[in-house]
Amino acid sequence: LRIHQFFKLVSFTIMLCGQAPLNTKIVGGQNAAPGSWPWQVSMRYQGSHVCGGSLINNQWILSAAHCFALIRYELQDQGTNPNSVSVSVSSITVNPNYNGNTNDNDLALVQLSSTVSFSDYIQPICLAASGSTFYNGTETWVTGWGNIQSGDLQLEVQVPVVGNGKCNCLYGPGSITDNMLCAGLLAGGKDSCQGDSGGPLVVKQGSVWVQAGIVSFGNGCAEPNYPGVYTRVSQYQSWISSVITSNLPGFVTYFSSGTNSDVTCTATAAVISSMNVLFSSIPLFLFPSLLLIDTLF
């Protein structure tokens, strides 16, 4: 029975990605049960959480390019969560167009040295396909460990999409490219600093969870008028498919409902000269050789 289920999962990834059997969360709801975010990955160095990531099939992780500016390897323990799995890394592929100065094309693919078996606690996330739309106000979730030092304490935060036009007004014209997606409260108080760099920004379409963004950068943490900025996953379907040549991740076209209320930037905004690229207080230039695929709560 286990073998049958395993091959079914591998063969029909597109149909079965984005499933979180233990997630009972609704918009505006309370904290979910254990296993709420079964694609969440923790990357650790010397026992500390360093960067987040998302499981996109049984052997690949999607994360941020800026997490891998310098590579250093160290074995890590599995951790205390009985539902977590530690897996060694085989290769890292950073998007060739990544620009560390502008934060454009901030994504990387991490290949595991062996496949992982799916369960209620470990599942791949669907990826937003080319042509997906994320209108201003679309509700999203960002998950991870944030500035918490212990990897056993995970966080989640719900934030609305801020249109690229408005986001460009806030960060300065030209700062936000078509490869980016903004989300956060303009009043401040919630931000992806409560998630972590490289981690997923997800939306729900029907019963399927879809990854819309990757935690990339921001100005400060939860500051008013500075939403978090994410790599827009839907821009990279072709590149991801060119790197992962077998057992492709599931891509789902996400359509926002209603009409887009985004604005065009007409005022000259101050350009942010030094953005907070590293959301975590732990230096993100150190990379472990083991990933901890974990679940929140």
XYZ file of C-alpha atoms in Angstrom:
297
model
C 0.000 0.000 0.000
C 2.819 2.425 0.832
C 4.590 1.704 -2.465
C 1.372 2.247 -4.399
C 0.744 5.575 -2.691
C 4.348 6.691 -3.244
C 4.250 6.118 -6.994
C 0.856 7.735 -7.207
C 2.293 10.868 -5.579
C 5.307 10.940 -7.886
C 3.272 10.391 -11.038
C 0.597 12.956 -10.305
C 2.507 15.730 -8.589
C 0.444 18.422 -10.312
C -2.768 16.978 -8.904
C -1.467 16.374 -5.398
C 0.801 19.320 -4.646
C -0.428 22.021 -2.325
C -2.263 19.612 -0.037
C -2.135 20.218 3.712
C -4.364 17.541 5.259
C -3.796 18.831 8.785
C -4.358 22.519 8.001
C -7.740 23.610 9.328
C -6.974 27.292 8.930
C -9.478 29.667 7.339
C -8.974 33.332 6.467
C -8.944 35.193 9.744
C -8.938 31.904 11.669
C -6.904 30.741 14.621
C -3.588 28.905 14.675
C -3.734 25.610 12.834
C -2.923 22.113 14.068
C 0.547 20.510 13.715
C 1.397 19.879 10.075
C -0.268 23.078 8.869
C 2.520 23.937 6.435
C 4.028 20.576 5.383
C 6.277 22.031 2.657
C 8.187 24.328 5.035
C 11.963 23.738 5.117
C 14.487 24.958 7.681
C 18.138 25.290 6.642
C 20.488 25.266 9.615
C 24.064 26.085 10.530
C 25.636 25.048 13.832
C 22.215 24.088 15.115
C 20.600 27.447 14.320
C 17.996 28.208 11.695
C 19.547 30.174 8.828
C 17.119 30.313 5.907
C 13.731 29.007 4.931
C 12.660 27.135 1.838
C 9.799 25.122 0.400
C 9.584 21.511 -0.732
C 8.395 21.497 -4.370
C 8.750 17.803 -5.163
C 10.360 14.802 -3.478
C 13.942 15.975 -4.159
C 13.973 19.748 -4.705
C 13.729 22.825 -2.482
C 12.905 26.361 -3.642
C 14.630 29.167 -1.723
C 16.221 32.615 -2.147
C 19.498 33.186 -3.995
C 20.825 35.558 -1.329
C 20.896 32.657 1.139
C 23.806 31.144 -0.772
C 26.283 33.999 -1.182
C 28.912 31.874 0.571
C 28.677 28.145 1.085
C 29.919 26.321 4.154
C 28.978 22.769 5.034
C 28.242 21.154 8.347
C 26.220 18.130 9.404
C 23.215 18.784 11.605
C 21.051 16.651 13.840
C 17.489 15.915 12.874
C 16.039 17.977 15.684
C 13.371 17.258 18.284
C 10.275 17.248 16.072
C 9.374 13.585 15.422
C 7.724 14.584 12.141
C 10.834 16.257 10.719
C 13.374 14.717 8.354
C 17.014 15.735 7.802
C 18.334 15.389 4.261
C 21.756 16.190 2.787
C 22.202 18.538 -0.168
C 23.421 17.378 -3.563
C 23.557 20.660 -5.515
C 22.530 24.318 -5.442
C 21.478 26.204 -8.573
C 21.202 29.986 -8.214
C 19.249 31.830 -10.893
C 21.921 33.096 -13.334
C 20.275 36.532 -13.491
C 20.304 37.117 -9.745
C 21.447 40.658 -8.918
C 22.574 41.155 -5.343
C 22.445 44.951 -5.687
C 18.837 45.203 -6.863
C 17.624 41.899 -5.352
C 16.128 40.996 -8.726
C 15.724 37.302 -9.632
C 16.310 36.283 -6.025
C 15.722 32.531 -6.164
C 17.648 29.283 -6.051
C 16.918 25.581 -6.380
C 18.424 23.097 -3.937
C 18.624 19.434 -4.921
C 18.588 16.842 -2.164
C 20.912 13.850 -2.219
C 17.965 11.500 -1.773
C 14.217 11.629 -2.147
C 11.874 12.197 0.769
C 8.694 10.252 1.417
C 5.494 12.248 1.680
C 3.137 12.058 4.648
C 0.516 14.263 6.273
C 3.448 16.234 7.698
C 5.628 16.399 4.569
C 4.036 17.517 1.295
C 5.165 19.568 -1.734
C 3.682 22.993 -2.404
C 2.223 23.905 -5.794
C 3.958 26.759 -7.614
C 2.211 29.704 -9.239
C 2.263 29.201 -12.997
C 3.018 31.811 -15.645
C 0.057 34.135 -16.079
C -1.013 33.990 -12.436
C -2.482 37.215 -11.056
C -2.166 38.529 -7.517
C -4.314 41.613 -7.193
C -3.870 44.263 -4.546
C -5.472 43.015 -1.326
C -5.152 39.287 -2.071
C -4.697 37.505 1.260
C -1.476 35.513 1.643
C 0.355 33.604 4.360
C 4.077 33.706 5.082
C 5.572 31.054 7.327
C 8.884 30.247 8.960
C 11.053 30.798 12.011
C 11.885 34.479 11.640
C 14.169 35.947 14.286
C 13.494 33.153 16.726
C 16.792 31.446 17.522
C 15.319 28.021 18.210
C 14.144 26.096 15.165
C 11.479 24.454 17.327
C 9.447 27.678 17.434
C 7.739 28.478 14.158
C 5.603 31.431 13.167
C 3.025 32.384 10.587
C 1.548 35.708 9.577
C -1.282 36.682 7.240
C -0.623 39.686 5.004
C -2.387 41.203 1.968
C -0.730 41.751 -1.401
C 0.311 45.338 -2.103
C 0.250 46.079 -5.837
C 3.576 46.654 -7.569
C 2.534 50.178 -8.534
C 1.891 51.166 -4.932
C 4.977 49.287 -3.755
C 7.136 51.191 -6.245
C 5.782 54.448 -4.847
C 6.817 53.371 -1.368
C 10.291 52.008 -2.133
C 11.154 54.410 -4.926
C 10.382 54.221 -8.667
C 12.180 51.310 -10.301
C 12.925 49.504 -7.035
C 10.175 46.925 -7.541
C 10.425 44.955 -10.788
C 7.932 42.660 -12.490
C 9.865 39.777 -10.914
C 8.824 40.906 -7.433
C 5.657 40.767 -5.371
C 4.888 42.886 -2.305
C 2.758 41.949 0.695
C 2.198 43.501 4.093
C 0.103 45.942 6.086
C 0.711 49.580 5.174
C 0.067 50.415 8.817
C 2.922 48.099 9.780
C 2.952 45.511 12.524
C 3.054 42.391 10.337
C 5.846 41.453 7.979
C 7.889 38.597 6.614
C 10.557 39.244 9.215
C 8.194 37.007 11.160
C 8.795 34.405 8.482
C 12.304 34.171 7.075
C 14.447 34.672 3.998
C 13.908 32.030 1.349
C 10.638 30.907 2.882
C 7.313 30.663 1.052
C 4.516 33.190 0.635
C 1.413 31.144 -0.154
C -2.181 31.658 -1.248
C -5.100 29.253 -1.346
C -7.142 28.497 -4.451
C -10.015 26.206 -3.598
C -8.469 23.416 -1.548
C -4.993 23.852 -3.045
C -2.171 25.920 -1.583
C -0.014 27.739 -4.130
C 3.339 29.441 -3.564
C 3.188 32.986 -4.882
C 6.463 34.354 -3.530
C 9.806 33.756 -1.845
C 10.851 35.970 1.088
C 13.471 38.305 -0.405
C 13.983 41.750 1.175
C 12.421 44.732 2.899
C 13.162 48.003 4.671
C 13.333 47.275 8.373
C 10.804 44.907 9.877
C 7.052 45.549 9.905
C 7.663 49.265 9.355
C 4.676 51.347 8.189
C 4.538 51.885 4.413
C 7.232 49.298 3.709
C 5.664 45.932 2.904
C 7.849 42.865 2.531
C 9.149 42.153 -0.966
C 9.084 38.646 -2.418
C 10.390 36.954 -5.538
C 7.389 36.429 -7.838
C 7.387 32.660 -8.445
C 5.128 32.775 -11.521
C 7.864 34.559 -13.476
C 10.127 31.516 -13.276
C 8.121 28.527 -14.476
C 10.348 28.111 -17.542
C 13.590 28.419 -15.582
C 12.492 26.018 -12.850
C 11.366 23.502 -15.469
C 14.732 23.784 -17.228
C 16.641 22.937 -14.043
C 14.347 20.181 -12.777
C 14.149 17.900 -15.799
C 12.205 15.010 -14.260
C 9.328 14.794 -11.795
C 8.437 18.433 -12.422
C 6.832 20.436 -9.620
C 3.133 21.123 -9.898
C 2.325 24.500 -11.442
C -1.106 26.029 -10.838
C -2.422 29.204 -12.460
C -3.762 31.413 -9.689
C -6.437 33.950 -10.583
C -7.314 36.786 -8.228
C -11.005 37.544 -7.940
C -12.539 40.938 -8.631
C -10.624 43.817 -10.173
C -7.161 45.080 -9.412
C -7.113 48.289 -7.363
C -3.406 48.979 -7.771
C -2.207 52.529 -8.398
C 0.379 54.069 -10.684
C 3.195 55.878 -8.955
C 2.997 59.566 -9.839
C 4.951 61.137 -6.980
C 8.708 61.024 -6.669
C 9.490 58.801 -3.716
C 12.790 58.644 -1.888
C 14.895 55.754 -3.099
C 15.877 53.394 -0.315
C 19.656 53.317 -0.288
C 20.139 50.409 2.097
C 17.462 47.745 2.245
C 17.278 45.045 4.854
C 17.976 42.039 2.672
C 18.584 39.712 5.603
C 15.330 39.295 7.472
C 16.775 36.859 9.975
C 19.075 38.039 12.732
C 21.266 34.999 11.954
C 23.777 35.658 9.121
C 22.320 34.174 5.958
C 25.598 33.650 4.113
C 26.229 30.358 5.897
C 24.645 27.257 4.457
C 24.287 23.811 6.056
C 24.690 20.536 4.244
C 21.476 19.255 5.764
C 17.970 20.611 5.428
C 15.332 20.061 8.050
C 11.946 19.547 6.458
C 9.661 20.551 9.251
C 6.075 21.463 10.018
C 4.655 24.465 11.797
C 2.918 24.242 15.168
